[in-house]
XYZ file of C-alpha atoms in Angstrom:
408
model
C -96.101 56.343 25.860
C -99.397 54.516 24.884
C -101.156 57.148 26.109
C -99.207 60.377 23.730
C -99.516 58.071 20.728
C -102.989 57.431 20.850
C -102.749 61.312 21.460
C -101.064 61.549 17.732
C -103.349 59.243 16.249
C -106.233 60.889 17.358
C -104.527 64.442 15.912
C -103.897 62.718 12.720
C -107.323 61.106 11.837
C -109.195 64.617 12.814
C -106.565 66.050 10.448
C -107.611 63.956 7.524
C -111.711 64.053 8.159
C -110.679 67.716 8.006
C -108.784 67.135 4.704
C -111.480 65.499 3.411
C -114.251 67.536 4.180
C -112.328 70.646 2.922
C -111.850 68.670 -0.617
C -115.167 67.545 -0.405
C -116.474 71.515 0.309
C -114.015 72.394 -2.969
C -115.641 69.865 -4.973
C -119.302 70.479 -3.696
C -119.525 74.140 -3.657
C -119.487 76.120 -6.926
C -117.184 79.083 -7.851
C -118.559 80.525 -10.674
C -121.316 83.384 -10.225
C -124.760 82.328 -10.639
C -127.308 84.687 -11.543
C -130.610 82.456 -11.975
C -132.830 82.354 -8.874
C -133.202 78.325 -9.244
C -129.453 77.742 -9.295
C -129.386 80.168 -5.811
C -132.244 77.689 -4.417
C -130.534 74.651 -5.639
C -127.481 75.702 -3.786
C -128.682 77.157 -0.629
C -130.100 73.117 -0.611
C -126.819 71.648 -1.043
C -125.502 74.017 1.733
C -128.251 73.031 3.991
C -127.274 68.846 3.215
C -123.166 70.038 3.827
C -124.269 71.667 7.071
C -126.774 68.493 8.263
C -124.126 66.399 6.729
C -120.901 68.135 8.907
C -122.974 68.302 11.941
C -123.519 64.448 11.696
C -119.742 63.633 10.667
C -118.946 66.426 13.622
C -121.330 64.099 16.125
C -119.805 60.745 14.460
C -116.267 62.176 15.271
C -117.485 63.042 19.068
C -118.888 59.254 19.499
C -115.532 58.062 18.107
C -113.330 60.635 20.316
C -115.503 59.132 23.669
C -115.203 55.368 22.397
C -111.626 56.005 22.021
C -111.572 57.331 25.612
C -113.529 54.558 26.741
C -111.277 52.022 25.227
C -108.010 53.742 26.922
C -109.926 53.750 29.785
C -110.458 50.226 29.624
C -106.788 49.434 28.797
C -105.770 51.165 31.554
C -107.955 49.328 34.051
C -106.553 46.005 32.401
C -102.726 47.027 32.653
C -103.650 47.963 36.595
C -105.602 44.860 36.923
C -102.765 42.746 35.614
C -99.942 44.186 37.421
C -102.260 44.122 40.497
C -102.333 40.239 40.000
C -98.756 39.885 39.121
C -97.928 41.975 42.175
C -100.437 39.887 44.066
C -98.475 36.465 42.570
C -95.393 37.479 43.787
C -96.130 37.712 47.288
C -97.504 34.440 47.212
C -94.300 33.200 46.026
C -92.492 35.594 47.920
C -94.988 34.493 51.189
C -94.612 29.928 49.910
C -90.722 30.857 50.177
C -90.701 32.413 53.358
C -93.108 29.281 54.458
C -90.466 26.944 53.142
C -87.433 28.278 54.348
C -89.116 28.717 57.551
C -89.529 24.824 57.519
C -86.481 23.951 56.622
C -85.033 26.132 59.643
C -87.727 24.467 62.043
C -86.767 21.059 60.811
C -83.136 22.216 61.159
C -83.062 23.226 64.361
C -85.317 20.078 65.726
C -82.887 17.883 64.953
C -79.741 20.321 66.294
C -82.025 19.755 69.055
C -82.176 16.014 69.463
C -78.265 15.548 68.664
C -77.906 17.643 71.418
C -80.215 15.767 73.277
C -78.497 12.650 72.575
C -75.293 14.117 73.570
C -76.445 15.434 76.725
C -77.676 12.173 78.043
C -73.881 10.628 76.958
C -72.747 13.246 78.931
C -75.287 12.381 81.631
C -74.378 8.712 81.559
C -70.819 9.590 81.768
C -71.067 11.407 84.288
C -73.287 9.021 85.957
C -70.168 6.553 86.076
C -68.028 8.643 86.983
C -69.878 9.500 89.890
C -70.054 5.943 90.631
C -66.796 6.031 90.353
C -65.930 8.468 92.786
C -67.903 7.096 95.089
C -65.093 7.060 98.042
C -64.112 10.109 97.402
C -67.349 11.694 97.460
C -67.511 9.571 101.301
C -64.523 11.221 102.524
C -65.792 15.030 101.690
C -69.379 14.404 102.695
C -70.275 16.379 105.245
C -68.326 19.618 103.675
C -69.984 19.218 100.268
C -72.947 18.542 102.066
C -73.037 22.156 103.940
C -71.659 23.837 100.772
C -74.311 22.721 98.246
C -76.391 23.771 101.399
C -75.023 27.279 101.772
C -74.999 27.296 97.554
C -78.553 26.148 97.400
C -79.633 29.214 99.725
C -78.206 31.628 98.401
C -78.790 30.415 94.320
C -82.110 31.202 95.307
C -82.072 35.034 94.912
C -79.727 36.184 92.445
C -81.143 39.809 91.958
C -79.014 42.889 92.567
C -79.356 45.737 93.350
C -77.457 48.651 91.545
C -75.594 49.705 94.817
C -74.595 46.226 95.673
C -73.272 45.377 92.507
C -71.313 48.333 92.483
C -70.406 47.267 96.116
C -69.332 43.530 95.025
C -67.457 44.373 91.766
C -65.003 46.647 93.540
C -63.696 43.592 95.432
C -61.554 41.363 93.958
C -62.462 37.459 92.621
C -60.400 36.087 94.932
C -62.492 37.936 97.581
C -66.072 37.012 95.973
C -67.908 33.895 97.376
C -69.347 31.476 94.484
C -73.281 33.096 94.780
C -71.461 36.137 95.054
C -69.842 35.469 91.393
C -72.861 34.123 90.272
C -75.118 36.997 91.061
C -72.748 39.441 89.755
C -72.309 37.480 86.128
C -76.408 36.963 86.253
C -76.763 40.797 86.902
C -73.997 41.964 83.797
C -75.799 39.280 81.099
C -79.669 40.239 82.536
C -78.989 44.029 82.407
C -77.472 44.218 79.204
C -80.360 42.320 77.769
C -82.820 44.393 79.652
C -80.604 47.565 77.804
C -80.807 46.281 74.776
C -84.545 45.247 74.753
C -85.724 48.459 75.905
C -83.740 50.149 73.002
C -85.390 47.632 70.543
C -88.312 48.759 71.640
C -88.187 52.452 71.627
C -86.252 52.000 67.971
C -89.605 49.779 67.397
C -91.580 52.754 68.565
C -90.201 55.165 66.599
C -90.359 53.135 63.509
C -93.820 52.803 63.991
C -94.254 56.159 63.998
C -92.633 56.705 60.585
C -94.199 54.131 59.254
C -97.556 55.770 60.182
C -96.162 58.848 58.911
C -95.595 57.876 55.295
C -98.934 56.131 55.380
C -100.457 59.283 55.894
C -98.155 61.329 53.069
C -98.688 58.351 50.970
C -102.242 58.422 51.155
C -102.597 62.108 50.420
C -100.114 61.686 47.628
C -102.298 59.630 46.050
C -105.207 61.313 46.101
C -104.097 64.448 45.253
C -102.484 62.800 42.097
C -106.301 61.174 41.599
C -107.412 64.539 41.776
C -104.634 66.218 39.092
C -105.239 62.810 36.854
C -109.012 63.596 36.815
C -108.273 67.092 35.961
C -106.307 66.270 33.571
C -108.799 63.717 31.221
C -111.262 66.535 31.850
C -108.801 68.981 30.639
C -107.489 66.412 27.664
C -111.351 66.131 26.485
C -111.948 70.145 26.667
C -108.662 70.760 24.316
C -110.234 67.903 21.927
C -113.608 69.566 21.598
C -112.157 73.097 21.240
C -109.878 71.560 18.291
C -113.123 70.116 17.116
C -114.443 73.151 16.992
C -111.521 75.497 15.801
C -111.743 73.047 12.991
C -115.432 74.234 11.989
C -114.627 77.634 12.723
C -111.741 77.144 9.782
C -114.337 75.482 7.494
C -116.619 77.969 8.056
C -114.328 80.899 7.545
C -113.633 79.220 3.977
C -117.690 79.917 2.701
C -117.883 83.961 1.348
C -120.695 84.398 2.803
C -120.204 83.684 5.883
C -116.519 85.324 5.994
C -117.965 88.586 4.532
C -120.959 88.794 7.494
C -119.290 87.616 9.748
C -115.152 87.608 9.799
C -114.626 90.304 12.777
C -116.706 87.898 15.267
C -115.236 84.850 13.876
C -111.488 86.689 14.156
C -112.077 87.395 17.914
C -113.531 83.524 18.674
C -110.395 82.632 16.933
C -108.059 84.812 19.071
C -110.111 83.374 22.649
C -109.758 79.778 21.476
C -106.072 80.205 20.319
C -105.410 81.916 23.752
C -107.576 79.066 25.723
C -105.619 76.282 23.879
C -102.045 77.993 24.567
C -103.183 78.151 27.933
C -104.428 74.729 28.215
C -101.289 73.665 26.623
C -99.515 75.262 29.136
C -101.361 74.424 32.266
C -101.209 70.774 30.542
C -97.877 70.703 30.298
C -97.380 71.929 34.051
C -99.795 69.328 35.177
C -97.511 66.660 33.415
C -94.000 67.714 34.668
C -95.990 67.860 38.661
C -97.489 64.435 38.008
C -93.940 63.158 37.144
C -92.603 64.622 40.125
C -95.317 63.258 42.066
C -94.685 59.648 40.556
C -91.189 59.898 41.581
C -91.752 60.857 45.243
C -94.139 58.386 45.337
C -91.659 55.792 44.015
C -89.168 57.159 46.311
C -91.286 57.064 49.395
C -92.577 53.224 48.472
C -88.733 52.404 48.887
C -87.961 54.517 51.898
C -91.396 52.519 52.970
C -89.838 48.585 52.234
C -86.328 49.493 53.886
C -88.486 50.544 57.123
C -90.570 47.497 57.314
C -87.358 45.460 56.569
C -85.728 47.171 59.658
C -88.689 46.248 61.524
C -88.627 42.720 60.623
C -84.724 42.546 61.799
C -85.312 44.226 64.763
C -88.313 42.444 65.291
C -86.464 39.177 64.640
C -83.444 40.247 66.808
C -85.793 40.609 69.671
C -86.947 37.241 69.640
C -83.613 36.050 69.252
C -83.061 37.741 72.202
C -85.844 36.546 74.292
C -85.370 33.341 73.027
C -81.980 33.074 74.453
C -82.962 34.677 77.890
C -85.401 31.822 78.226
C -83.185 29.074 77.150
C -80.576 31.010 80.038
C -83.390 30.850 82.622
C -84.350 27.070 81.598
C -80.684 26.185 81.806
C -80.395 27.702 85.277
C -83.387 25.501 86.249
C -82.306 22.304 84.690
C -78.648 23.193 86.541
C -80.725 23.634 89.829
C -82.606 20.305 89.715
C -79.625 18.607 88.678
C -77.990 19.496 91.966
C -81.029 18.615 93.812
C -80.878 15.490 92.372
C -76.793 14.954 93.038
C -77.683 15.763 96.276
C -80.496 13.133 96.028
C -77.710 10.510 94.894
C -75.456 11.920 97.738
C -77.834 10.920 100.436
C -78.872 7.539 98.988
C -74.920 6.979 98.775
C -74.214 7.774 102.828
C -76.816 5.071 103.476
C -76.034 2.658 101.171
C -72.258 2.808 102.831
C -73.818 2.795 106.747
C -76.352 -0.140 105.611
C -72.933 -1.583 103.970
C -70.736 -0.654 107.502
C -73.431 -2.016 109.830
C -73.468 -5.300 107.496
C -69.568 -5.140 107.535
C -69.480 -5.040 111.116
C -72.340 -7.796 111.700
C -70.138 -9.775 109.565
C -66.740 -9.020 111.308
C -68.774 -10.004 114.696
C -70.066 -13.034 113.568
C -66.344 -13.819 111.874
C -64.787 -13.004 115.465
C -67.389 -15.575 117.765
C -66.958 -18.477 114.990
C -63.183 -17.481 115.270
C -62.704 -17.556 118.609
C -65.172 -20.954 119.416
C -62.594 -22.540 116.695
C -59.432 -20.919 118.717
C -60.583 -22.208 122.122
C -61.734 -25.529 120.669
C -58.508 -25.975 119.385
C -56.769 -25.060 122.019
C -58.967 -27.573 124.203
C -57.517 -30.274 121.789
C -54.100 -28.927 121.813
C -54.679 -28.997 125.916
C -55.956 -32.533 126.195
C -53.181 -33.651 123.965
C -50.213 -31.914 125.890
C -51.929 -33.593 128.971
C -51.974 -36.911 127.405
C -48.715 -36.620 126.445
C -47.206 -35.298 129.839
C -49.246 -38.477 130.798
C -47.475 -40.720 128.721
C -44.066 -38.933 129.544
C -44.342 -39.303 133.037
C -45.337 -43.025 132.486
C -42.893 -43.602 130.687
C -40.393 -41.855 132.446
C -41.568 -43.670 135.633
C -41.202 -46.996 134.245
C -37.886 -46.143 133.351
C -36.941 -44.774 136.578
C -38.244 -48.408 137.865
C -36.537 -50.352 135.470
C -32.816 -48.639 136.510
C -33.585 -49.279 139.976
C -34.170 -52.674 139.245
């Protein structure tokens, strides 16, 4: 819009210099017939002064046409300038965003991370007790928990399967499946669809790249064939502005008798070419415009297609992580389950001999309980003896002294 009224304004001030020189010619140049020799000299002078005179205005009015130029040019450079810098601003604002959200997620999940932290080790105290608590029980199943976690701990240690053999192992029933069986089999489902769906990330990443290259390319051509057509155009713009220019003093010209008598056939045909050059230009003008429109719109068009790609990259790109992300914490979790039956089975072994140290004590104990026992017993029963004895003793004394005092 800038552009087609300083276009108009341009029309309209060669227009009126036009004007004015033509009333200035009326005013200048005589119409009656002069028949004195001095009065032809005086104004074959003044035609000489109009001519120097409209050749300088003519130069004047090609400085000002080229400053105006110069000064769209100019504008132009500062509107790209400034919406380079605003464009420029907003991805820094657009980028700080990003940087905080990201920050707030990080800070987020940290402490998602240390609640479940903390709950973890309740859970690992609680269980703690109750494994103290289940102490005896744990005694009475030793030696088969001890060969399972044995049998479990060998065969946790490959979990890979092979395509036949999982084929082989889902066929049979659950009830059929050992527990490494079951585990292998759930392992192999959850690490083959990931492996699925990473490999399709990365061919759709693939492709996308590909595209993405693609409209690069177009992109790039796009714009410099529309660099090309723009350049064509100002040179094409400044060609129609001289030949108006000079249509102009072609009119002004034709206006003198002189000149028009000598003259008008040559001038006629000029006219005709410059008429039929500036319809042309016109036209080829107004072709250029309506292509560079179309070209602006595919180039909008193809800046959009352009952000919806690289958004779909970022998702998948994002989704990918996600998903590697969780296959790690899965393979951490299956090591922190591992070492946490080691160390059960740690606790397991440390409880057997804590309950022989505390059967070998308890039997020490009972031994030394039966000797004092039975040195107590047979004491006693030495006192017990004596005192039997003594009385017997005192029975039969007695019992003899009565027998001797009835036969007396």
């Amino acid at each position: 819009m800038s552009h087609k009224s300083s276009k108009g304004i341009r029309k309209v001030n060669i227009s009126s210099s036009l004007e004015s020189e033509d009333i200035s010619l009326e005013t200048t140049i005589p119409t009656d017939d002069v028949s004195s020799s001095e009065e032809r000299e005086g104004t074959v002078k003044i035609t000489k002064q109009l001519i120097e005179r409209k050749e300088l205005l003519h130069n004047l009015q090609l400085l000002k046409i080229e400053l105006s130029q110069k000064n769209l040019m100019i504008d132009n450079l500062k509107v790209e300038y400034l919406t380079k810098i605003e464009e420029l601003e907003e991805k820094l604002n657009d980028a700080i965003h990003q940087k905080q959200l990201l920050s707030l997620r990080l800070d987020t999940q940290l402490a998602l991370q240390q609640e479940d932290a903390r709950k973890h080790q309740a859970l690992m105290k609680q269980e703690m007790e109750t494994i103290l608590l289940r102490q005896k029980q744990l005694e009475e199943t030793n030696h088969q928990l001890r060969e399972r976690a044995g049998d479990i701990r060998r065969s946790l240690r490959d979990l890979e399967l092979t395509d036949d053999c999982y084929e082989k192992l889902k066929s049979l029933p659950e009830d059929q499946l050992s527990i490494p069986e079951y585990v292998s089999i759930r392992f192999y489902e959850v690490v083959h669809s990931l492996r699925k769906e990473l490999s399709d990330l990365q061919m759709k990443k693939e492709s996308l790249t590909e595209e993405l290259t693609a409209c690069k390319s177009q992109l790039k051509c796009l714009s410099e064939s529309y660099e090309d057509e723009r350049r064509n155009r100002s040179e094409l713009e400044v060609r129609c502005q001289r030949l108006t220019l000079e249509l102009a003093d072609t009119k002004q010209m034709i206006q003198q008798g002189d000149y028009r008598q000598e003259n008008y056939d040559k001038v006629k045909c000029e006219r005709d070419v410059f008429e039929h050059e500036l319809s042309e230009l016109r036209r080829k003008y107004e072709i250029l415009e309506v292509s560079h429109k179309a070209q602006a719109k595919e180039r909008n068009d193809l800046s959009k297609e352009l952000a919806t790609i690289q958004q779909s990259l970022n998702l998948l790109q994002k989704d990918k992580d996600y998903l590697n992300r969780q296959n790690m914490e899965l393979s951490v979790r299956c090591a922190h389950e591992e070492d946490r039956l080691e160390r059960l089975q740690i606790q397991l072994e440390d409880a057997k001999k804590a309950r022989e140290e505390m059967y070998e004590k308890y039997v020490a104990s009972r031994d030394h309980y039966k000797t004092e026992y039975e040195k107590k017993l047979h004491e006693e029963l030495e006192q017990i003896r004596l005192k039997t004895n003594q009385e017997i003793e005192q029975l039969r004394s007695t019992s003899r002294e009565m027998y001797e005092r009835e036969n007396r």
